[in-house]
Short mmCIF file of C-alpha atoms in Angstrom, two decimals:
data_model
loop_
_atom_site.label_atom_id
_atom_site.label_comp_id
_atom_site.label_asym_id
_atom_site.label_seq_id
_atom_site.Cartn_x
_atom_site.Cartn_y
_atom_site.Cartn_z
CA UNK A 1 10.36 -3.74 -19.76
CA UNK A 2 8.71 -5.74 -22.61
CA UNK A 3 4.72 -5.75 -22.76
CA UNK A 4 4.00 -9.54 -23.13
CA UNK A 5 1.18 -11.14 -23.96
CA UNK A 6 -0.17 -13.06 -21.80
CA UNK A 7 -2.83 -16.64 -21.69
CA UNK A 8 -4.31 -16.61 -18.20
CA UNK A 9 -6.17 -19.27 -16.23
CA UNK A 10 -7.07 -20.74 -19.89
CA UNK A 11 -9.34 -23.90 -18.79
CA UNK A 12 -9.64 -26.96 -21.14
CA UNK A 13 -10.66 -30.29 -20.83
CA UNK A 14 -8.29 -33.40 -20.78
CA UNK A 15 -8.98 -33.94 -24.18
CA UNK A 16 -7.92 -30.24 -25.24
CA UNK A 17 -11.19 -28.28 -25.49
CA UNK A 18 -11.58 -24.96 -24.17
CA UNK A 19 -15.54 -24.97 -24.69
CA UNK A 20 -17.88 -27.44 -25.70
CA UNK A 21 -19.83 -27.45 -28.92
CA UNK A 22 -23.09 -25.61 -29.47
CA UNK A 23 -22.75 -22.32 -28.12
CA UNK A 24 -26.18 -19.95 -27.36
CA UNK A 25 -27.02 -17.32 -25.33
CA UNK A 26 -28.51 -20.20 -22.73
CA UNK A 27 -24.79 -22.30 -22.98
CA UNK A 28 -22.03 -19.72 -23.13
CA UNK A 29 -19.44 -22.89 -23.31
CA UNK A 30 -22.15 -25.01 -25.18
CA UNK A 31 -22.51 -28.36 -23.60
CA UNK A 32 -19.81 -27.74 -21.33
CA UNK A 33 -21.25 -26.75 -17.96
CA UNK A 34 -18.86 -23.51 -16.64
CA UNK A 35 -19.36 -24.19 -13.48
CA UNK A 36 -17.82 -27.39 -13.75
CA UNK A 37 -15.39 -26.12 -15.85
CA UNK A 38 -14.14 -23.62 -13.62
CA UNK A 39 -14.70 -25.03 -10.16
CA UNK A 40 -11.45 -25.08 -9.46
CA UNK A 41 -11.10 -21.24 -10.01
CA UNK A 42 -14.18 -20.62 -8.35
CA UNK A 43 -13.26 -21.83 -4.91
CA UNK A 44 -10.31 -19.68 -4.65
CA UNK A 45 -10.07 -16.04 -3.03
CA UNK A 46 -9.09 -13.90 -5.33
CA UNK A 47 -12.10 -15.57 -8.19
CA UNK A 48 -12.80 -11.75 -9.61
CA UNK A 49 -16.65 -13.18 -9.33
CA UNK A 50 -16.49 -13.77 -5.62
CA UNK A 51 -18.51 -11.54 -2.84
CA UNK A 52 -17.94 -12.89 -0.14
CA UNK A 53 -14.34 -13.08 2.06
CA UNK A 54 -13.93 -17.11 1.94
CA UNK A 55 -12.51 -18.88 -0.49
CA UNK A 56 -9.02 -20.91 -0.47
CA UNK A 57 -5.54 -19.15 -0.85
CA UNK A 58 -2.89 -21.98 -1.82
CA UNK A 59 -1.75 -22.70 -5.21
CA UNK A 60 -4.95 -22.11 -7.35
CA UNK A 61 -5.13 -18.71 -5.79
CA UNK A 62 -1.62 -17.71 -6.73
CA UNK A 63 -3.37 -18.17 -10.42
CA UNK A 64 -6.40 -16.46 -10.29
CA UNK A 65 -5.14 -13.54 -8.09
CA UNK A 66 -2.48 -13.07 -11.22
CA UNK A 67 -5.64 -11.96 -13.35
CA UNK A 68 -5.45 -8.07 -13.15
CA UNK A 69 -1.92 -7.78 -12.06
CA UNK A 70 -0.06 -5.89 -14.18
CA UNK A 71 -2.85 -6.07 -17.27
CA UNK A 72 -3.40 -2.79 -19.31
CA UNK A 73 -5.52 -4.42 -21.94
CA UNK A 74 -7.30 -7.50 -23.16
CA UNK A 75 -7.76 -9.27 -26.50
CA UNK A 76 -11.19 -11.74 -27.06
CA UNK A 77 -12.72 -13.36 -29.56
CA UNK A 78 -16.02 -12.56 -31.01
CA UNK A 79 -17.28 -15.55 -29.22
CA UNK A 80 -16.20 -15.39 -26.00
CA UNK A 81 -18.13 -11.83 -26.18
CA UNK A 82 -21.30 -12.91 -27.67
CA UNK A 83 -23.40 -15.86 -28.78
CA UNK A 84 -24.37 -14.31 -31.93
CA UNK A 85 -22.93 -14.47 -34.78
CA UNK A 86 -22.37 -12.37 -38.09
CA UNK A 87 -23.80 -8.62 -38.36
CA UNK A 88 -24.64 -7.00 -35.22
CA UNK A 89 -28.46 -7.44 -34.88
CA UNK A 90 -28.48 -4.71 -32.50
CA UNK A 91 -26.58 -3.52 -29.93
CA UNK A 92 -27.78 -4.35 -27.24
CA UNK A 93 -25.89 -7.42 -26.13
CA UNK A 94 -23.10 -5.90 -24.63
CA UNK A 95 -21.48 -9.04 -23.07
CA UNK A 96 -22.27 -11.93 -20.53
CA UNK A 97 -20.70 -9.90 -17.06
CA UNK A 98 -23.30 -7.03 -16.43
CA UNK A 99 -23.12 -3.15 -15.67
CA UNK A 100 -19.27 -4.52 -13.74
CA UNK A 101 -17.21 -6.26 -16.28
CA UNK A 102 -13.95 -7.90 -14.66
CA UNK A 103 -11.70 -6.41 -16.43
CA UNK A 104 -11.03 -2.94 -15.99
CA UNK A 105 -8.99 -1.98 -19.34
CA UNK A 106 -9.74 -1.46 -22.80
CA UNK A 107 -10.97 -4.89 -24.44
CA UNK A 108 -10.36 -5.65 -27.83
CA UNK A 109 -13.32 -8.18 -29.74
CA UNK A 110 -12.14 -9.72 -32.46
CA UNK A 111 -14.75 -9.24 -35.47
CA UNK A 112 -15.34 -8.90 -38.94
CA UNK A 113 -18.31 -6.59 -38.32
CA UNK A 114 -18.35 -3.19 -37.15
CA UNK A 115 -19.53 -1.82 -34.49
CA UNK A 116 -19.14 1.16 -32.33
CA UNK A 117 -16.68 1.21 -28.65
CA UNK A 118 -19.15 1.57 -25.49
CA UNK A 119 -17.91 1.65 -21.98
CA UNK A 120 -19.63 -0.76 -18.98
CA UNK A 121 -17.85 1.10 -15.68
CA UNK A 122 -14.24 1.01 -16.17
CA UNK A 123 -13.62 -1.55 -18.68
CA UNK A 124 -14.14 -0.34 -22.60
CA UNK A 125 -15.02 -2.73 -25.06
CA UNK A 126 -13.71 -1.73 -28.78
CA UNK A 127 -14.49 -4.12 -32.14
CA UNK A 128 -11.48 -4.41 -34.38
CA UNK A 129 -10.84 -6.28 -37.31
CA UNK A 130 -7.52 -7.29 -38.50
CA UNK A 131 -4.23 -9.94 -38.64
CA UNK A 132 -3.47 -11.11 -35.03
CA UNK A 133 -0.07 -8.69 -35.23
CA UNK A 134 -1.98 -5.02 -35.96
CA UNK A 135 -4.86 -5.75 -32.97
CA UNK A 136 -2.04 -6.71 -30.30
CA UNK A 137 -0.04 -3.64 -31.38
CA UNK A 138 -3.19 -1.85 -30.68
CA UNK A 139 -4.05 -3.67 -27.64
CA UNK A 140 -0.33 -2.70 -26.50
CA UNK A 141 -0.39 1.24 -27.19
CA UNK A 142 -3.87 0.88 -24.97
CA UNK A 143 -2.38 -0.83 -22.18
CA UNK A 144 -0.10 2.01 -21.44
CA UNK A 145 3.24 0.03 -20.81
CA UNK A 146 1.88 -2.86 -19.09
CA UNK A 147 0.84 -6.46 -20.36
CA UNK A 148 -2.09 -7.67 -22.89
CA UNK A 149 -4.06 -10.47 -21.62
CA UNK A 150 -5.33 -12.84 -24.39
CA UNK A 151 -9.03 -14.13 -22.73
CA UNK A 152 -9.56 -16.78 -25.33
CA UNK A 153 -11.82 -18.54 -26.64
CA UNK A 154 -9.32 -21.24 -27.58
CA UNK A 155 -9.35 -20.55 -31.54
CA UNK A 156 -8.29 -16.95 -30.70
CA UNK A 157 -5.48 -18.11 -28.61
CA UNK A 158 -4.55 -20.74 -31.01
CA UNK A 159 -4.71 -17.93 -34.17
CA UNK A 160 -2.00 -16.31 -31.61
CA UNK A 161 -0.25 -19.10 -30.94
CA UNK A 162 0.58 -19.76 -34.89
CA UNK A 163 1.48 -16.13 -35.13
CA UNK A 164 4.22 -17.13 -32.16
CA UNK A 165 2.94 -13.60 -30.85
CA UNK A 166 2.24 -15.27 -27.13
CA UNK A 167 4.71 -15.07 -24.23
CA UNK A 168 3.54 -16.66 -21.11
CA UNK A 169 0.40 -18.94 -21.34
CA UNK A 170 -1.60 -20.98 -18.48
CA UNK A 171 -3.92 -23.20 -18.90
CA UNK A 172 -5.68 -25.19 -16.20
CA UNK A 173 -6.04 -28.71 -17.81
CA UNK A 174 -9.53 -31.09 -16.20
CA UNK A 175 -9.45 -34.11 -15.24
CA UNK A 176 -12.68 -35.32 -17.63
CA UNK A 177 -12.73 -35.09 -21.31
CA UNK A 178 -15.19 -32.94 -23.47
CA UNK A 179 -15.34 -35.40 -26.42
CA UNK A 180 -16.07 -32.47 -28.84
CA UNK A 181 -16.01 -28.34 -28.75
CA UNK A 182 -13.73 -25.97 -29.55
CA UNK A 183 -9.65 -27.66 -29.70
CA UNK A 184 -6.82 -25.89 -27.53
CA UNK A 185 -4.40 -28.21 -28.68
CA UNK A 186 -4.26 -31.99 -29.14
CA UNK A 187 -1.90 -32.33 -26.45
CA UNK A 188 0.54 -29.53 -24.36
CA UNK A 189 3.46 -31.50 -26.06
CA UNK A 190 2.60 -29.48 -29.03
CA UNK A 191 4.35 -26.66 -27.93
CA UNK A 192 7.42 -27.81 -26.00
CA UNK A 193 9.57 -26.64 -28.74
CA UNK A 194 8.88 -23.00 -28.37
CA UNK A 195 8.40 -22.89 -24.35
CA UNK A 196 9.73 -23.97 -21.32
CA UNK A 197 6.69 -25.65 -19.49
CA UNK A 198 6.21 -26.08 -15.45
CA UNK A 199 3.57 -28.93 -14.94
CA UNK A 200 2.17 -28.39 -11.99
CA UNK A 201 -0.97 -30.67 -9.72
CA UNK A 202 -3.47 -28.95 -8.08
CA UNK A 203 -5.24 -30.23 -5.03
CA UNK A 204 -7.90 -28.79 -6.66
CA UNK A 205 -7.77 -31.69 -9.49
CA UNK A 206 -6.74 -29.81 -12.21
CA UNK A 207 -3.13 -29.67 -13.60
CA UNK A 208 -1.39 -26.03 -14.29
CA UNK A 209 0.19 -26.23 -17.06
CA UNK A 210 2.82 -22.53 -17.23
CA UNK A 211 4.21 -22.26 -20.58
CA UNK A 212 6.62 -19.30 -21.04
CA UNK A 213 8.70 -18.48 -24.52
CA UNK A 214 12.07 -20.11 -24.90
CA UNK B 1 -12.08 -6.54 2.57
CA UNK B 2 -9.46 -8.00 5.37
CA UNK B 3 -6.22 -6.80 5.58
CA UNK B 4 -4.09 -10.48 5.73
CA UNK B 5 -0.66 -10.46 7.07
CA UNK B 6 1.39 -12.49 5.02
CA UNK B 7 4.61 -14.46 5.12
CA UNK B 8 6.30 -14.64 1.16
CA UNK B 9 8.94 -16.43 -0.42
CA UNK B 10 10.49 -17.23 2.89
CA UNK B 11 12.97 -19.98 2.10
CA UNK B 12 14.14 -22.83 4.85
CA UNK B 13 16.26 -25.65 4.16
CA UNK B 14 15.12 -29.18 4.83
CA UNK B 15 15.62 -29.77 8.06
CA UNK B 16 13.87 -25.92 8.94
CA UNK B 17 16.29 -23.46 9.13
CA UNK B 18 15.81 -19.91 7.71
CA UNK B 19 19.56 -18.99 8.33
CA UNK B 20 22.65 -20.58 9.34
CA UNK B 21 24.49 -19.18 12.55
CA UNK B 22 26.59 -16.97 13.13
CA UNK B 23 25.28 -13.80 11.47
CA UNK B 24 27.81 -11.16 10.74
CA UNK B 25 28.22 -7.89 8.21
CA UNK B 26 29.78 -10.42 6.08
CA UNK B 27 27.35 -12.85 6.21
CA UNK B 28 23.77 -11.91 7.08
CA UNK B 29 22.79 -15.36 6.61
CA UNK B 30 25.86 -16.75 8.67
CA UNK B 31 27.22 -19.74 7.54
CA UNK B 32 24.32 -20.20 5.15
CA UNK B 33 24.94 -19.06 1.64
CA UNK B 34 22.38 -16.29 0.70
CA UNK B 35 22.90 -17.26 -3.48
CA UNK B 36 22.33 -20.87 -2.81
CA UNK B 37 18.87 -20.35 -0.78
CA UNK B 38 17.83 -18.02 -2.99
CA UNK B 39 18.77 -19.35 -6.06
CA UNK B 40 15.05 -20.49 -7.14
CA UNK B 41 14.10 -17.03 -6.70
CA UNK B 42 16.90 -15.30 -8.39
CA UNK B 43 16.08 -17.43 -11.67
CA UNK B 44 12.72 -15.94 -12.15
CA UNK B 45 11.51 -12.78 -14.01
CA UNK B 46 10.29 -11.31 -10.81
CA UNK B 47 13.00 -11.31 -8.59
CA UNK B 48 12.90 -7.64 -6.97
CA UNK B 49 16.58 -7.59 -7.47
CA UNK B 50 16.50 -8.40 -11.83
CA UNK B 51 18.33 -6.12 -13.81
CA UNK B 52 17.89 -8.20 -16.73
CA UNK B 53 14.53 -8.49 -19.18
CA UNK B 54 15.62 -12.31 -18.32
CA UNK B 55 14.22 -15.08 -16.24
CA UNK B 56 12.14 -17.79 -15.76
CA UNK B 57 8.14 -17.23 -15.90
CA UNK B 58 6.62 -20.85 -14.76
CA UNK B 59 5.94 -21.58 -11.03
CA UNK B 60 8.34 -20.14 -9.27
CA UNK B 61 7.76 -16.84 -10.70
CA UNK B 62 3.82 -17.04 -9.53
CA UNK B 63 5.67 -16.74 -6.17
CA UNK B 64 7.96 -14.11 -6.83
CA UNK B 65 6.03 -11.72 -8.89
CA UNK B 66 3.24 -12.05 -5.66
CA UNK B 67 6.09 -10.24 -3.47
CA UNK B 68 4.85 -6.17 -3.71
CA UNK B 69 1.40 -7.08 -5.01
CA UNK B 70 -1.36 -5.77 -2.57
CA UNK B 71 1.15 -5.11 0.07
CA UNK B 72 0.97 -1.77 1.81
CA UNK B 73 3.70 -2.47 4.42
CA UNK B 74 6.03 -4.93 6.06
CA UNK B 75 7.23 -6.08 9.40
CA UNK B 76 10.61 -7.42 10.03
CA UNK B 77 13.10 -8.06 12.63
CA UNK B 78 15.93 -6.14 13.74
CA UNK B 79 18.23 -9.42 12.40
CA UNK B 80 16.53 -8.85 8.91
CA UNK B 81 17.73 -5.05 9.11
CA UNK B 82 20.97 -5.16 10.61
CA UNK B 83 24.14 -7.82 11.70
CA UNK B 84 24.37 -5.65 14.78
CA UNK B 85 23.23 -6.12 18.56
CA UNK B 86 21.65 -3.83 21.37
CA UNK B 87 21.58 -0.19 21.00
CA UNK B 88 22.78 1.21 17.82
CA UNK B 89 25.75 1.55 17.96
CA UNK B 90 25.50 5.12 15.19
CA UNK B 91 22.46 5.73 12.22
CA UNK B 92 25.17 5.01 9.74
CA UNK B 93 23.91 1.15 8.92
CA UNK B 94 20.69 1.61 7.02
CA UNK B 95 20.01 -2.22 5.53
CA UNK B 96 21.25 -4.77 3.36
CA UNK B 97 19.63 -3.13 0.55
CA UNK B 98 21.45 0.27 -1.13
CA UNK B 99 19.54 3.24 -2.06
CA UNK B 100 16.19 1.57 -3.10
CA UNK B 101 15.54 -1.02 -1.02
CA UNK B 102 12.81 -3.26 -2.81
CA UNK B 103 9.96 -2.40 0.01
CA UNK B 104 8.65 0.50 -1.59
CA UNK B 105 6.37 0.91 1.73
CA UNK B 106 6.66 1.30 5.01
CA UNK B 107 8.64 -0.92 7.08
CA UNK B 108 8.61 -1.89 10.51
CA UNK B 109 11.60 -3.05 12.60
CA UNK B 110 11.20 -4.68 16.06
CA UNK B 111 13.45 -3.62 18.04
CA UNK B 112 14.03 -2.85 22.07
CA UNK B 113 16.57 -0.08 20.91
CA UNK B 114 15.09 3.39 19.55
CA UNK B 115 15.81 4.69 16.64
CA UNK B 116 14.26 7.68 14.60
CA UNK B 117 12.87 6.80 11.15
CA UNK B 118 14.21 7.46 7.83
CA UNK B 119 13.27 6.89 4.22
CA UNK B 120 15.41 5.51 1.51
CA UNK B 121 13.89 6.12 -2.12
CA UNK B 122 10.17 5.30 -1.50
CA UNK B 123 10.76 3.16 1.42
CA UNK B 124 10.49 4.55 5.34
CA UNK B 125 11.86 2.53 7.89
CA UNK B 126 10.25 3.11 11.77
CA UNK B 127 11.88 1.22 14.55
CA UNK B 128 9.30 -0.64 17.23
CA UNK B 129 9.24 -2.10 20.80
CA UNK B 130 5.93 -4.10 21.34
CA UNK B 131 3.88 -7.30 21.28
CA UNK B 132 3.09 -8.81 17.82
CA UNK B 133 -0.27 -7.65 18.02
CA UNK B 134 0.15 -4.07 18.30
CA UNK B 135 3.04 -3.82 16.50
CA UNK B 136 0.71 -5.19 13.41
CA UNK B 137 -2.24 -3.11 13.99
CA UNK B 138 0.37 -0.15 13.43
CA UNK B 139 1.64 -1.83 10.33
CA UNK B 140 -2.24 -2.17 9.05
CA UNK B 141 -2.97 1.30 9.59
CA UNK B 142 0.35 2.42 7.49
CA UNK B 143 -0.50 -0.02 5.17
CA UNK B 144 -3.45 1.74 4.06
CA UNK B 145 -6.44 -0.72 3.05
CA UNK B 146 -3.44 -3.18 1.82
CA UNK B 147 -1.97 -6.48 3.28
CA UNK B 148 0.98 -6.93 5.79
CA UNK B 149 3.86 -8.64 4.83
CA UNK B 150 5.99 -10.15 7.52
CA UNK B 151 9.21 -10.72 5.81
CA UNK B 152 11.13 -12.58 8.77
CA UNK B 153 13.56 -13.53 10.12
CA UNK B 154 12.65 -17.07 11.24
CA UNK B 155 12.15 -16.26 14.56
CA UNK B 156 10.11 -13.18 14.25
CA UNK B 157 7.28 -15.29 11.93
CA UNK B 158 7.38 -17.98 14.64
CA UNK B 159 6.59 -15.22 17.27
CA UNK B 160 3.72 -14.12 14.90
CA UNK B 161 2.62 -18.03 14.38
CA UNK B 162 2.62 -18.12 17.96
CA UNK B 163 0.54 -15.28 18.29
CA UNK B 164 -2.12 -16.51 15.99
CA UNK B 165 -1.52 -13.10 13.73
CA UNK B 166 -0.38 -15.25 10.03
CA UNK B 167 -2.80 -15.50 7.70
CA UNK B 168 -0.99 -16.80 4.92
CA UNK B 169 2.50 -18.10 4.76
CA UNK B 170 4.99 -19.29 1.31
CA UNK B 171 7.44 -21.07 2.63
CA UNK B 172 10.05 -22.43 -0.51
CA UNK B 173 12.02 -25.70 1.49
CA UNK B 174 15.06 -26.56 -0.15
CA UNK B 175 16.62 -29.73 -0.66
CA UNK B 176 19.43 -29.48 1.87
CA UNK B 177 20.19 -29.23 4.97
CA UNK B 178 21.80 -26.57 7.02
CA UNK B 179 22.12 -28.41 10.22
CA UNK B 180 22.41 -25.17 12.61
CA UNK B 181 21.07 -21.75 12.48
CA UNK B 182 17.22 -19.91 13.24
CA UNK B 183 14.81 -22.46 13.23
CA UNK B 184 11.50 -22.32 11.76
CA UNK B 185 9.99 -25.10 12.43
CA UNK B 186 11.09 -28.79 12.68
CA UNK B 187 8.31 -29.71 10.35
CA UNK B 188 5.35 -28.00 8.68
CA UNK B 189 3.09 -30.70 10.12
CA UNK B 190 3.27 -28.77 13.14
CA UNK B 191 1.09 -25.99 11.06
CA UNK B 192 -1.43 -27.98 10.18
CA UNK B 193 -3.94 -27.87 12.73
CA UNK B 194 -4.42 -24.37 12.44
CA UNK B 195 -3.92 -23.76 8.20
CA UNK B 196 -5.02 -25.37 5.02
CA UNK B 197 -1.48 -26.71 3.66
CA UNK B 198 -0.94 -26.69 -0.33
CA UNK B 199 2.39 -28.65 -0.96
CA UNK B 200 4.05 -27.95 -4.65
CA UNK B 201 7.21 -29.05 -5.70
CA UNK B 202 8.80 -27.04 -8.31
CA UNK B 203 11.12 -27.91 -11.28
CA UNK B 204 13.87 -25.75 -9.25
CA UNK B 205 14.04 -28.27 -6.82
CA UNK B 206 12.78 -26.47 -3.88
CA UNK B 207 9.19 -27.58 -2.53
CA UNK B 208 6.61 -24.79 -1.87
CA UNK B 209 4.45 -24.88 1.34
CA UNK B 210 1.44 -22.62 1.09
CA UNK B 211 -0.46 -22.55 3.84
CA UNK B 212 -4.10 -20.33 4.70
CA UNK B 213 -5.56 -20.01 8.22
CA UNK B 214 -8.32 -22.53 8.71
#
């Protein structure tokens, strides 16, 4: 069985933006609120940040309970691990989820600059550098024969994209526009050519948008 | 965490039939044809019975590759098992399935008749006599911390409705009719008192009904 890689419960606005601009350690998705952004996820039952037993089960939960099924390994951009940016300045930032990061596999952070693997419970956390191709064939080795998630932030899945190394991709598309951030795509059009694409409505507002490789 | 019990990719044709009549060795869905009902399922990646690396990965395959995932056992009927009647008649008939049946679990068949268990591969059918509700709180403890699929036929998930015992239920309505057979329902408006009711159609043409208790 092939290890793909995989885009999963990608969120962007209706205007294509994945985060809004002006990123800190205050504004994770700069002046895109998160909770906004990812209401929809957040109200189902299997939302890996959920505590309590509620929480709806219909479509939007078939997404979000896809998550950790069948993941061995993610891949992440510098960003989507940090707010800083260039040289370590220390290392004690060691990413926005505390002590129970939910992911449960070897991570791989994109970054130019070095610095050394730590683990938070069961998820490792390793800094590579290198062309899209040689960190997925390390992210694949790690995952021990099952899938690599690609967890964004939308440059990193777009570097992917142009490297035509993804294989399934989801992205939950908004209903409201960001005006400015960080660009998915001008439009889901953009890819037709290389997938097959399911468009399908949520109840939940948002429109699922399941991309898989021709 | 709850252990659900939960209906999957159980697939009625428009006017609520989840097989025709007539059941017999030759046809375990009588006059109903098994490869047209099933059709939206056998396209996708996930279909338990995929020998291929093949398939389609969009909607239909949320529903599909959901089928073993957090289950730890399943309850079915003695029509889902077998096209005979009454007593058994020898232990030669051991399922539809072959040599690895694609349960990998325990697996509980209602039935009036006794029977002794037996496993196939890592499967292990036990034969039952008893009310929904007890035969399920056997199926949880076998089941091991998991969830409890009920895999049908139509009339054993409308004895379980009837009980009250569904927590979730996929139901993929085709586009045709069968006109005679097991009924299911004679619409899923009738369900919607008692669960939340997520209605998607997919690009296969079938319409999925997923539906959570209230």
């Amino acid at each position: 069985m092939a290890q793909l890689l995989r885009v999963q419960n990608f969120t962007v606005s209706a205007d294509g933006f994945g985060a809004g601009s002006d990123q800190s350690l205050d504004r994770p998705f700069g002046h895109a609120d998160p909770g906004e952004m990812f209401a929809w996820a957040g109200a189902t039952a299997s939302w890996p940040g959920r505590t309590d037993s509620g929480g709806s089960r219909g479509l939007d939960d078939y997404l979000t309970r896809d998550f950790t099924h069948h993941i061995g390994a993610e891949i992440m951009g510098r960003n989507k691990f940090s707010p800083q940016r260039g040289p370590w300045p220390d290392l004690e930032w060691r990413g926005w989820w505390g002590d129970e990061p939910p992911f449960h596999t070897p991570v791989f952070v994109l970054t130019h600059h070095d610095r050394p693997s730590f683990t938070l419970s069961d998820t490792t956390f390793h800094f590579v550098n290198g062309e899209p191709a040689a960190v997925l064939e390390k992210a694949r080795q790690a995952a021990n024969g099952k899938d690599v998630r690609l967890g964004g932030g939308a440059s990193v899945v777009r570097q992917f994209l142009d490297a035509d190394l993804v294989d399934t991709l989801h992205v939950a598309v908004l209903p409201w526009t960001l005006g400015s951030g960080t660009r998915l795509w001008e439009s889901p059009d953009e890819l037709r050519e290389r997938f097959h694409l399911d468009v399908v409505p949520s109840s939940s507002g948002v429109t699922h948008h399941l991309f898989w490789r021709r």
